[in-house]
Amino acid sequence: MDNLIEMLYEIQKEALWLRERETRAKERRNSLKQKSIQEGVQEPPVDDWIKALRRKFHTTNPKPIVVLSLFDGIGGIWAALRLLNIPFTGYSSEINPDAIQVLRERYPDIEHLGDIRKVTQDDVKQQIDLVVGGFPCQDLSCMGRRIGLHGQQSRLFFEVLRVLQTFKPKWFLVENVASMSWIDRDEISKYLKCYPIEIDSQELTPSKRKRLYWTNVPHPKSLPMIKEHHLTSLQSVLESGTALETKLGCILSNNFCPGSNVQLQRILDNETNSLRYISVAELEKVMGYPSGYTDVHFKNPVESRTFDRKHRKTRLCQQSKKLLPDTSLSIRWGLLGNSFSVAVIAYLLSPLLDHSVQQSGLEPFPFSQKLREDECAVMEPGEIWALFNAHERPNWYALIISTSGGRFSPSQTNGDRGPVDIHVRFLKLDPEYLNVENDKWNPIRGTGRYTLMPNIDAQNSWLPFSHRVISTIKLEDDYFIYPGKGQVWAVYDPKTHRPAPFFVYVLEMELHCGPGIPTKPGQEGYKAFCYLMQETVSPEIFRCTTKKLEYTDLSQFCFMVPFFYKNESGLFKLDYNAKGRKSLVDYHERQFKKHTQDLLDNMDDSV
C-alpha cells in the first residue's frame, strides 16, 4: 500500500513538473515574440522545419524512391516530395482528364497508368517504394450520404488494398476525411493494420482541413509550431486583399457553388473596399502550390449544372459570375478542392529524410490477405468485440456469431442499407477473476478468463459496440483477455478512490498463458511495462510521457481505450466515450420503450 501511494505521489509530482515546464516554455516563446516585434527582428521562414530536419539527419542527397500515386489528382504527392527535395520516379493512377492535363504540364516525366481498377504488376517494372492515395470520400464524409465504406464511390478503398498486396511497397500513405464514422475508421484500420493520425491542415497552412492518414512511415515526433506564424495565415497568400479571419475554411470542390452551404468567408478587396471571394490563384497558394499551377489549357471543359438538393448526389455546380466567371476557373477550383494539402503530406513523409527510416522500411509490411470487398467487413463471425457496460465503459465482451444489413453487409447497394442484425454470445468473467468491490469504473473488470455463454443475443444497432478485441487467447472453450502491446488501457485503483481512471500505453508485455496452461489470478506470468498518459488542455488528447510503470497484476486494468494519433507520434486522441455517451443512452432508451410497448401489446393480446 505504501509503495502504491508513493508511486502515485511521484506520478503527480512529474505531472506538475511537466505542466510548469510547458507554462515556462510558453511564456518564453511569447517573450521572444514580443522582443522580435519591438526590435524589428524578422520571424524565421515557415519552411525552416524542413531545413532543420535536413540538418538533423545530415540529408544532402536523399536516396531516390519509386512512387505510385493512386487517385493522383493534380499531383500533391509530387509537390510534397519536391518540397522535401526527395528525388523520385513517379507512376500516376488518375481518370479525370482535367487533372491529367495539369499533371502532364507540371510533371511530364510521370508515367500514367489510368484507372486504379486496371492497374496490374505488369504496368510497373520497378520495385515500388511508396504507394500514396486518397480514395473517394463521398460515402464517408459528413457532407455526403454517409452510406459507409461499402458505398458506390468509397468502396474503391478495396482497390487500394489490392494494389498494396500486388506491389508490396515498403511504405504506404492512405488519406480520407476525419468526419467518417468510427466504424468505417475501424474497418480501414483493420485492413491497413495501423491506427490513423489526425491532422488539421491549419497547423501548417492557411486553411482548416481535418483529415485522417494511415501510414507505416514512422510518425514525426513533433509538429512544427508554425500555426500562428504569419506565413501560415490567410493574409500571407492574398493579392491586394485583407483577410477577415486568420485561417480559411475547409476547401472543397463545391465551395464556389451558388446555394452551397460550405461557401468560404469573404475577403476585403483593398482597391474597392468591398468584399470578394478568394481567387483561384490565391487558393493554389493556400493548398501549397505556386500561383498558376492549375492554369493550363483544358481541352474539353464541361459546363456544370445548377447546384441544388436534386443534384446533391453528383455535386455539380453552375458557374457563377459573382464567384467564378470562367468555366476553367470552376474546373481549377474543383481540382484544388479534391487535392492534398502539400505541406501536410510533406510533414508526414519527412521521416524519409532519415537514413535509418529508409533502412527500416526494407522489411515487408504484413498487408491484409483479404482483397475483395465481399471478403471484408468491419465485424466478422468469430471476432471478440467489446461493448459498453451499464456505466458506459467498454469492458463487456461478446463473440460475433453473424452479421447482416447496414454498413456491416459487404453486399449492400448504394442507398439501400437494410436492417442491421448482429447475433452475439456474451462472455462471462470467471468467478475467480471477479472483483469483489463493485465500483463505478470497474464493475466486472476487463481482463482475465472468460466463459462463452450459451444464449445467442440479437443486437439491432452498432451503437453498443466499442472496438474489436485483438489481445485474446483461445483456451479450449474459454477466452483469456489481457492488455496487449501498443494498446492504451484504463488503470483503476479502488483504494485511492480516484474520481476517474488514469491511462497507460502498453510498451512491452509478457504473458505465460495458452491452451492447456492453467490460468488463475496472479499465476498468468503477466508483466507489462507502460508509459503514463498525461491529459492535455483538450480532454480527449493525451500525451505519452516517459514515466515508465511496471504492472504484474491484471486486476488493475479495467478496459482498453480505442485511440488514434493526433498531429505527432506522442499525442493520442482517446475515444473511450465519444461513441458511447449520448448515442448509447438514446439507444437504451429506445430499447426500453420498445420493450415496454411489446409488453403492453402482449397484455392487450392476452386480454
XYZ file of C-alpha atoms in Angstrom:
607
model
C 0.000 0.000 0.000
C 2.804 2.417 0.922
C 4.579 1.656 -2.363
C 1.409 2.369 -4.328
C 0.852 5.706 -2.566
C 4.489 6.628 -3.158
C 4.188 5.733 -6.859
C 1.045 7.864 -7.274
C 2.777 10.729 -5.479
C 5.692 10.505 -7.916
C 3.266 10.474 -10.862
C 1.505 13.603 -9.603
C 4.839 15.300 -8.970
C 6.029 14.593 -12.528
C 2.701 15.810 -13.937
C 3.052 19.103 -12.067
C 6.642 19.451 -13.243
C 5.652 18.872 -16.883
C 2.859 21.433 -16.667
C 5.192 24.002 -15.109
C 7.761 23.350 -17.850
C 5.135 23.820 -20.579
C 3.986 27.061 -18.931
C 7.553 28.404 -18.734
C 8.214 27.436 -22.359
C 5.040 29.197 -23.488
C 5.967 32.330 -21.546
C 9.462 32.264 -23.066
C 8.057 31.934 -26.605
C 5.707 34.871 -26.045
C 8.560 36.916 -24.587
C 10.797 36.222 -27.580
C 7.968 37.027 -29.974
C 7.333 40.393 -28.273
C 11.070 41.134 -28.284
C 11.237 40.361 -32.009
C 8.358 42.707 -32.706
C 9.859 45.501 -30.612
C 13.315 45.164 -32.186
C 12.012 44.673 -35.697
C 13.539 41.209 -35.930
C 12.097 39.192 -38.826
C 10.397 35.886 -37.947
C 12.022 32.734 -39.332
C 10.799 31.366 -42.684
C 7.926 28.875 -42.477
C 9.905 26.104 -44.196
C 12.629 26.159 -41.543
C 11.291 22.910 -40.082
C 12.196 21.108 -43.313
C 15.669 22.661 -43.398
C 16.119 21.758 -39.725
C 15.261 18.120 -40.464
C 17.772 18.007 -43.300
C 20.457 19.327 -40.954
C 19.449 16.909 -38.194
C 19.651 13.843 -40.434
C 22.611 15.191 -42.474
C 20.438 14.864 -45.568
C 22.156 16.365 -48.585
C 21.359 13.893 -51.354
C 18.349 11.752 -50.330
C 18.033 8.352 -51.965
C 15.601 8.364 -54.943
C 12.350 6.468 -54.397
C 9.800 4.919 -56.744
C 6.286 6.164 -56.022
C 2.851 5.023 -57.191
C 0.156 7.640 -56.597
C -3.453 6.410 -56.645
C -6.292 8.901 -57.271
C -3.406 11.212 -58.089
C -5.472 14.328 -58.856
C -3.180 17.263 -59.629
C -0.120 15.661 -58.076
C 0.010 16.780 -54.443
C 2.427 13.959 -53.640
C 4.914 15.146 -56.272
C 4.791 18.716 -54.945
C 5.384 17.414 -51.398
C 8.393 15.312 -52.439
C 9.854 18.304 -54.261
C 9.385 20.402 -51.130
C 11.366 17.763 -49.210
C 13.942 17.601 -52.010
C 13.465 13.824 -52.292
C 14.087 12.644 -55.896
C 11.517 10.212 -57.290
C 10.369 8.129 -60.199
C 6.606 8.515 -60.419
C 3.620 6.469 -61.583
C 0.158 8.015 -61.568
C -3.307 6.430 -61.497
C -5.975 9.008 -62.368
C -9.024 9.122 -64.663
C -10.065 12.798 -64.501
C -8.920 14.247 -67.856
C -8.591 17.780 -66.427
C -6.370 16.580 -63.561
C -4.288 14.547 -66.013
C -3.844 17.667 -68.144
C -2.401 19.547 -65.142
C -0.123 16.583 -64.324
C 1.217 16.374 -67.874
C 2.001 20.100 -67.849
C 3.692 20.179 -64.420
C 5.268 16.706 -64.244
C 5.871 15.485 -67.798
C 8.089 12.603 -66.618
C 5.312 10.918 -64.616
C 4.030 7.720 -66.225
C 0.226 7.453 -66.362
C -1.471 4.118 -65.632
C -5.139 5.137 -65.838
C -7.967 3.563 -63.828
C -6.904 2.006 -60.498
C -9.155 -0.974 -61.207
C -6.988 -1.841 -64.209
C -3.567 -1.332 -62.622
C -1.548 -4.556 -62.517
C 2.025 -5.523 -61.750
C 2.777 -5.659 -65.475
C 2.295 -1.871 -65.638
C 5.309 -1.166 -63.412
C 8.635 -2.930 -63.950
C 10.314 -1.374 -60.898
C 10.003 -2.193 -57.214
C 7.583 0.328 -55.709
C 8.883 2.046 -52.567
C 5.839 4.151 -51.684
C 2.124 3.945 -52.525
C 0.018 7.038 -51.792
C -3.708 7.505 -52.254
C -6.702 9.479 -51.028
C -9.652 7.331 -52.080
C -13.153 8.849 -52.680
C -14.843 10.249 -49.578
C -18.392 10.759 -50.881
C -19.829 7.849 -48.870
C -17.838 8.673 -45.715
C -17.950 12.455 -45.348
C -20.481 14.304 -43.200
C -21.180 16.312 -46.369
C -22.359 13.177 -48.180
C -24.921 10.456 -47.545
C -22.630 8.541 -45.135
C -23.538 5.160 -46.581
C -20.160 3.939 -45.404
C -17.050 2.302 -46.745
C -19.074 -0.095 -48.892
C -20.851 2.690 -50.799
C -20.516 3.084 -54.561
C -17.601 5.567 -54.511
C -15.739 4.851 -51.271
C -15.603 1.097 -51.925
C -12.618 1.868 -54.152
C -10.678 1.553 -50.882
C -10.654 -2.187 -51.552
C -8.838 -1.496 -54.829
C -6.205 0.246 -52.698
C -5.893 -2.983 -50.693
C -5.463 -4.953 -53.916
C -2.744 -2.585 -55.164
C -0.873 -2.771 -51.846
C -0.978 -6.547 -51.874
C 0.085 -6.625 -55.533
C 3.091 -4.295 -55.299
C 4.044 -4.820 -51.619
C 5.688 -1.393 -51.192
C 7.995 -0.525 -48.311
C 5.695 2.312 -47.254
C 2.154 3.495 -47.852
C 0.085 6.579 -47.070
C -3.726 6.488 -47.304
C -5.892 9.570 -46.686
C -9.561 10.372 -46.112
C -11.913 12.645 -44.189
C -11.860 12.820 -40.399
C -15.663 13.138 -40.264
C -16.211 9.482 -41.177
C -17.968 7.287 -38.610
C -15.837 5.406 -36.095
C -16.907 2.077 -37.538
C -15.615 2.975 -41.010
C -12.393 4.253 -39.456
C -12.021 0.942 -37.606
C -12.578 -1.111 -40.752
C -9.904 0.816 -42.641
C -7.510 0.389 -39.697
C -8.306 -3.316 -39.543
C -7.141 -3.978 -43.086
C -4.269 -1.480 -43.179
C -3.121 -2.837 -39.779
C -2.316 0.538 -38.261
C -4.039 3.382 -36.426
C -4.554 6.658 -38.308
C -3.117 10.031 -37.400
C -5.450 13.041 -37.460
C -4.054 16.346 -38.688
C -5.836 19.628 -39.288
C -4.035 21.447 -42.083
C -4.359 24.780 -40.265
C -1.425 23.605 -38.126
C 0.819 24.008 -41.193
C -1.144 26.007 -43.780
C -3.572 28.962 -44.065
C -6.692 26.737 -44.249
C -8.636 24.409 -41.991
C -8.880 20.826 -43.213
C -9.095 17.903 -40.815
C -8.048 14.565 -42.322
C -7.066 11.046 -41.246
C -3.876 9.450 -42.576
C -2.947 5.768 -42.347
C 0.742 5.109 -42.896
C 3.580 2.790 -41.901
C 6.056 5.662 -42.270
C 7.011 6.497 -38.648
C 5.020 9.451 -37.404
C 7.037 12.649 -36.910
C 8.000 13.155 -33.271
C 6.974 16.790 -33.059
C 4.698 19.089 -35.040
C 6.361 22.334 -36.193
C 4.973 25.193 -34.085
C 4.017 27.396 -37.031
C 0.233 27.559 -36.718
C 0.396 31.189 -35.544
C 3.231 32.116 -37.931
C 2.291 34.987 -40.267
C 3.327 32.895 -43.290
C 0.672 30.258 -42.444
C -2.072 32.870 -42.159
C -4.668 33.562 -44.826
C -3.306 37.077 -45.188
C 0.032 35.725 -46.445
C -1.476 34.398 -49.709
C -3.796 37.275 -50.577
C -3.150 39.564 -53.525
C -4.455 43.066 -52.830
C -6.833 41.907 -50.140
C -7.271 41.883 -46.377
C -8.337 38.719 -44.536
C -11.210 38.980 -42.073
C -10.055 35.804 -40.308
C -6.666 34.247 -39.635
C -7.451 30.921 -41.340
C -9.560 29.994 -44.352
C -12.355 27.459 -44.002
C -12.204 23.916 -45.345
C -11.538 23.929 -49.095
C -13.920 21.655 -51.003
C -14.628 21.128 -54.670
C -18.004 22.901 -54.351
C -17.145 25.919 -52.168
C -17.915 28.298 -55.023
C -21.357 26.881 -55.888
C -24.442 29.124 -55.516
C -26.722 27.516 -52.939
C -23.901 25.578 -51.323
C -23.784 25.610 -47.519
C -19.988 25.333 -47.482
C -19.011 28.641 -49.062
C -15.822 30.196 -47.728
C -15.586 33.503 -45.897
C -15.115 36.655 -47.991
C -12.026 38.843 -48.354
C -11.944 42.638 -48.185
C -10.653 43.932 -51.512
C -8.101 46.676 -50.882
C -8.881 48.532 -54.135
C -12.678 48.618 -53.925
C -13.072 48.277 -50.135
C -15.801 45.731 -50.791
C -15.998 42.028 -50.005
C -14.916 39.496 -52.601
C -14.348 35.756 -52.845
C -10.879 34.282 -52.649
C -9.370 33.807 -56.108
C -8.207 30.507 -57.582
C -4.619 31.788 -57.752
C -4.754 32.577 -54.027
C -6.352 29.198 -53.356
C -3.453 27.452 -55.088
C -1.029 29.053 -52.639
C -3.249 28.072 -49.708
C -3.018 24.417 -50.787
C 0.771 24.624 -51.167
C 1.077 25.052 -54.942
C 2.609 28.006 -56.761
C 0.214 30.584 -58.161
C -0.956 29.495 -61.639
C -0.212 25.803 -61.009
C -3.589 24.672 -62.407
C -3.709 27.343 -65.111
C -3.473 25.044 -68.129
C -5.471 24.697 -71.323
C -8.314 22.248 -70.696
C -9.182 20.510 -73.938
C -12.864 19.734 -73.354
C -14.196 21.835 -70.431
C -17.667 20.659 -69.414
C -20.404 23.116 -68.443
C -21.721 22.408 -64.930
C -25.271 22.191 -63.712
C -27.150 24.114 -61.056
C -26.278 23.143 -57.507
C -29.365 22.258 -55.500
C -30.658 19.359 -53.442
C -31.707 17.447 -56.550
C -28.096 17.417 -57.754
C -26.529 16.955 -54.295
C -25.620 13.372 -55.196
C -23.415 14.412 -58.109
C -22.337 17.762 -56.595
C -22.370 19.527 -59.961
C -22.449 23.301 -59.806
C -23.480 26.153 -62.042
C -20.765 28.640 -62.881
C -21.385 31.889 -61.064
C -20.419 35.287 -62.468
C -20.104 36.580 -58.913
C -17.763 33.857 -57.685
C -16.097 32.226 -60.697
C -16.836 33.962 -64.015
C -14.944 31.417 -66.108
C -15.555 27.696 -66.707
C -11.849 26.899 -66.470
C -11.752 28.587 -63.045
C -14.569 26.292 -61.899
C -12.562 23.303 -63.075
C -9.416 24.536 -61.342
C -11.290 25.101 -58.076
C -12.765 21.612 -58.242
C -9.320 20.096 -58.789
C -7.858 22.008 -55.847
C -10.768 21.022 -53.602
C -10.017 17.356 -54.249
C -6.263 17.728 -53.775
C -3.894 17.029 -50.897
C -2.629 19.803 -48.670
C 1.000 19.759 -49.818
C 2.584 20.856 -46.529
C 0.763 18.137 -44.554
C 1.921 15.389 -46.923
C 5.479 16.755 -46.751
C 5.274 16.712 -42.951
C 4.068 13.086 -42.868
C 6.786 11.939 -45.280
C 9.571 13.993 -43.671
C 10.837 10.955 -41.662
C 12.012 9.527 -45.013
C 14.817 12.086 -44.830
C 16.242 9.930 -42.038
C 18.551 7.265 -43.466
C 17.675 4.850 -40.624
C 13.980 5.058 -41.538
C 14.756 4.184 -45.146
C 16.708 1.157 -43.961
C 13.932 0.024 -41.582
C 11.455 0.035 -44.469
C 13.262 -2.882 -46.101
C 11.196 -5.453 -44.167
C 7.951 -6.391 -45.972
C 4.801 -4.996 -44.381
C 2.174 -7.662 -43.489
C -0.584 -6.441 -45.778
C -4.051 -7.941 -45.454
C -4.659 -11.125 -47.427
C -8.289 -10.150 -47.960
C -8.692 -8.013 -51.056
C -12.219 -8.215 -52.444
C -14.970 -6.116 -50.969
C -17.225 -9.120 -50.426
C -14.489 -10.696 -48.276
C -14.151 -7.674 -45.980
C -16.322 -6.341 -43.175
C -15.592 -4.410 -40.016
C -17.251 -7.083 -37.898
C -16.864 -10.757 -38.772
C -18.037 -14.028 -37.198
C -15.502 -15.398 -34.738
C -14.239 -11.984 -33.598
C -14.467 -10.782 -30.000
C -15.909 -7.281 -29.606
C -16.088 -5.006 -26.564
C -19.416 -3.421 -25.657
C -20.234 -0.563 -23.301
C -21.354 -1.665 -19.861
C -24.067 -0.080 -17.706
C -21.616 2.698 -16.759
C -20.685 3.318 -20.418
C -17.268 1.698 -20.124
C -16.209 -0.825 -22.795
C -15.444 -3.934 -20.739
C -18.307 -6.234 -21.680
C -17.279 -8.753 -24.333
C -19.158 -10.817 -26.901
C -18.313 -13.333 -29.627
C -19.752 -12.349 -33.013
C -21.907 -15.158 -34.428
C -23.322 -13.480 -37.535
C -23.839 -10.011 -39.031
C -26.040 -8.703 -41.812
C -27.550 -5.495 -43.089
C -26.461 -1.900 -42.895
C -22.804 -0.937 -43.140
C -21.809 -4.387 -41.880
C -23.018 -6.025 -45.058
C -20.400 -6.187 -47.839
C -23.205 -6.778 -50.338
C -25.058 -3.542 -49.585
C -26.058 -1.447 -52.561
C -25.930 2.317 -52.774
C -28.800 3.828 -50.818
C -30.140 0.508 -49.542
C -28.729 -0.337 -46.144
C -31.304 -2.808 -44.949
C -31.856 -3.599 -41.257
C -28.804 -4.246 -39.090
C -28.817 -7.687 -37.468
C -25.910 -8.751 -35.237
C -26.026 -12.037 -33.341
C -23.596 -12.461 -30.442
C -22.827 -14.709 -27.500
C -21.692 -12.815 -24.450
C -18.623 -13.772 -22.447
C -18.907 -14.207 -18.685
C -15.925 -13.481 -16.457
C -14.708 -16.486 -14.488
C -15.751 -16.149 -10.798
C -12.098 -16.376 -9.711
C -11.400 -13.113 -11.586
C -14.408 -11.176 -10.331
C -13.645 -8.059 -8.374
C -15.446 -8.127 -5.039
C -15.848 -4.362 -4.863
C -18.427 -3.097 -7.352
C -17.142 0.344 -8.256
C -18.118 2.917 -10.859
C -15.186 2.351 -13.191
C -14.704 -1.376 -12.979
C -17.956 -3.228 -12.225
C -16.738 -6.582 -13.549
C -13.187 -5.865 -14.776
C -11.970 -6.189 -18.342
C -9.170 -8.766 -18.109
C -8.931 -12.434 -17.202
C -10.559 -15.711 -18.186
C -13.994 -15.583 -19.799
C -16.520 -18.351 -20.459
C -18.761 -18.313 -23.520
C -22.421 -18.114 -22.529
C -24.839 -20.460 -24.365
C -27.588 -17.967 -25.284
C -27.474 -16.015 -28.530
C -28.335 -12.338 -28.179
C -29.543 -10.155 -31.055
C -28.363 -6.549 -31.468
C -30.098 -4.286 -33.976
C -27.588 -1.433 -33.762
C -23.826 -0.915 -33.718
C -24.095 1.795 -31.026
C -23.426 -0.517 -28.038
C -20.151 -1.714 -29.595
C -16.817 -0.072 -28.838
C -13.952 -1.932 -30.522
C -12.608 -5.238 -31.760
C -10.591 -7.145 -29.136
C -7.281 -8.382 -30.549
C -5.328 -9.238 -27.381
C -7.082 -12.516 -26.636
C -6.075 -16.172 -26.331
C -8.431 -19.081 -27.050
C -8.364 -21.598 -24.193
C -10.425 -24.587 -25.316
C -13.964 -23.273 -24.658
C -12.793 -20.139 -22.849
C -11.065 -16.904 -23.792
C -8.313 -15.048 -21.965
C -8.279 -11.262 -22.446
C -5.281 -9.126 -21.473
C -3.664 -5.723 -22.195
C -1.572 -6.130 -25.361
C 1.460 -4.307 -26.710
C 0.711 -0.990 -28.400
C -2.657 -0.557 -26.666
C -3.973 2.104 -24.297
C -5.712 0.861 -21.134
C -7.539 2.497 -18.260
C -5.982 1.658 -14.912
C -8.058 1.773 -11.740
C -7.035 1.720 -8.099
C -10.049 1.217 -5.804
C -8.100 2.066 -2.624
C -7.336 5.667 -3.637
C -10.955 6.491 -4.593
C -9.685 8.401 -7.620
C -12.669 10.089 -9.353
C -11.524 8.841 -12.764
C -9.153 6.179 -14.052
C -5.771 7.128 -15.435
C -4.447 5.796 -18.713
C -1.284 3.977 -19.731
C 0.270 2.963 -23.039
C 1.493 -0.661 -23.051
C 5.054 -0.530 -24.324
C 6.075 -4.160 -23.723
C 4.363 -7.150 -22.131
C 4.938 -10.819 -21.244
C 2.313 -13.495 -20.705
C 2.692 -17.212 -19.973
C -0.749 -18.376 -20.960
C -2.111 -20.732 -23.599
C -4.134 -23.876 -24.314
C -3.516 -26.486 -21.637
C -1.919 -23.974 -19.251
C -3.999 -23.336 -16.105
C -4.932 -19.685 -15.649
C -5.623 -18.399 -12.162
C -5.440 -14.845 -10.826
C -1.834 -13.899 -10.196
C -0.419 -17.025 -11.881
C -0.563 -15.969 -15.547
C 3.029 -14.717 -15.596
C 1.816 -11.342 -16.848
C 4.216 -8.403 -16.817
C 3.742 -5.108 -18.600
C 5.913 -2.018 -18.953
C 3.757 1.012 -19.637
C 4.110 4.736 -20.229
C 1.864 7.048 -18.255
C -0.582 9.097 -20.370
C -0.999 12.762 -19.410
C -4.119 14.747 -20.249
C -3.542 17.963 -22.212
C -5.676 21.094 -22.266
C -8.068 19.170 -24.517
C -9.855 16.423 -22.516
C -9.653 13.961 -25.419
C -5.962 14.481 -26.194
C -3.300 12.752 -24.098
C 0.474 12.942 -24.293
C 2.540 9.815 -23.777
C 5.088 10.695 -21.074
C 8.425 8.994 -20.415
C 7.274 7.892 -16.958
C 7.559 4.105 -17.080
C 5.324 1.935 -14.875
C 5.525 -1.820 -14.299
C 2.431 -3.961 -13.721
C 2.193 -7.627 -12.803
C -1.414 -7.611 -11.566
C -4.077 -7.832 -14.265
C -6.781 -6.688 -11.837
C -5.578 -3.099 -12.120
C -6.600 -2.918 -15.813
C -10.299 -2.254 -16.360
C -10.842 -1.542 -20.079
C -8.994 -0.922 -23.310
C -9.312 2.550 -24.831
C -9.656 2.916 -28.628
C -7.410 5.691 -29.926
C -5.765 7.265 -32.904
C -2.828 9.634 -33.161
C -3.096 13.399 -33.184
C -0.528 15.556 -35.035
C 2.562 13.612 -33.903
C 3.785 10.267 -32.579
C 3.458 11.134 -28.870
C -0.071 12.575 -28.915
C -3.116 10.301 -28.680
C -6.791 11.073 -29.189
C -8.647 8.712 -26.872
C -12.059 7.514 -27.972
C -13.381 5.706 -24.932
C -16.571 7.739 -24.500
C -17.054 9.669 -27.737
C -19.141 6.874 -29.262
C -20.936 5.733 -26.182
C -22.239 8.786 -24.333
C -25.440 10.215 -25.761
C -25.697 7.629 -28.536
C -25.705 4.758 -26.060
C -28.183 6.468 -23.743
C -30.533 7.131 -26.648
C -30.120 3.535 -27.773
C -31.031 2.128 -24.346
C -33.993 4.492 -24.079
C -35.312 3.305 -27.443
C -34.760 -0.303 -26.435
C -36.607 0.263 -23.143
C -39.539 1.965 -24.879
C -39.703 -0.820 -27.462
C -39.589 -3.486 -24.755
C -42.328 -1.698 -22.763
C -44.518 -1.377 -25.847
C -44.059 -5.087 -26.625
C -45.170 -5.965 -23.089
C -48.258 -3.735 -23.426
C -49.104 -5.273 -26.799
C -48.777 -8.761 -25.340
C -51.047 -7.793 -22.423
C -53.658 -6.451 -24.848
C -53.488 -9.668 -26.872
C -53.896 -11.816 -23.766
C -56.890 -9.751 -22.623
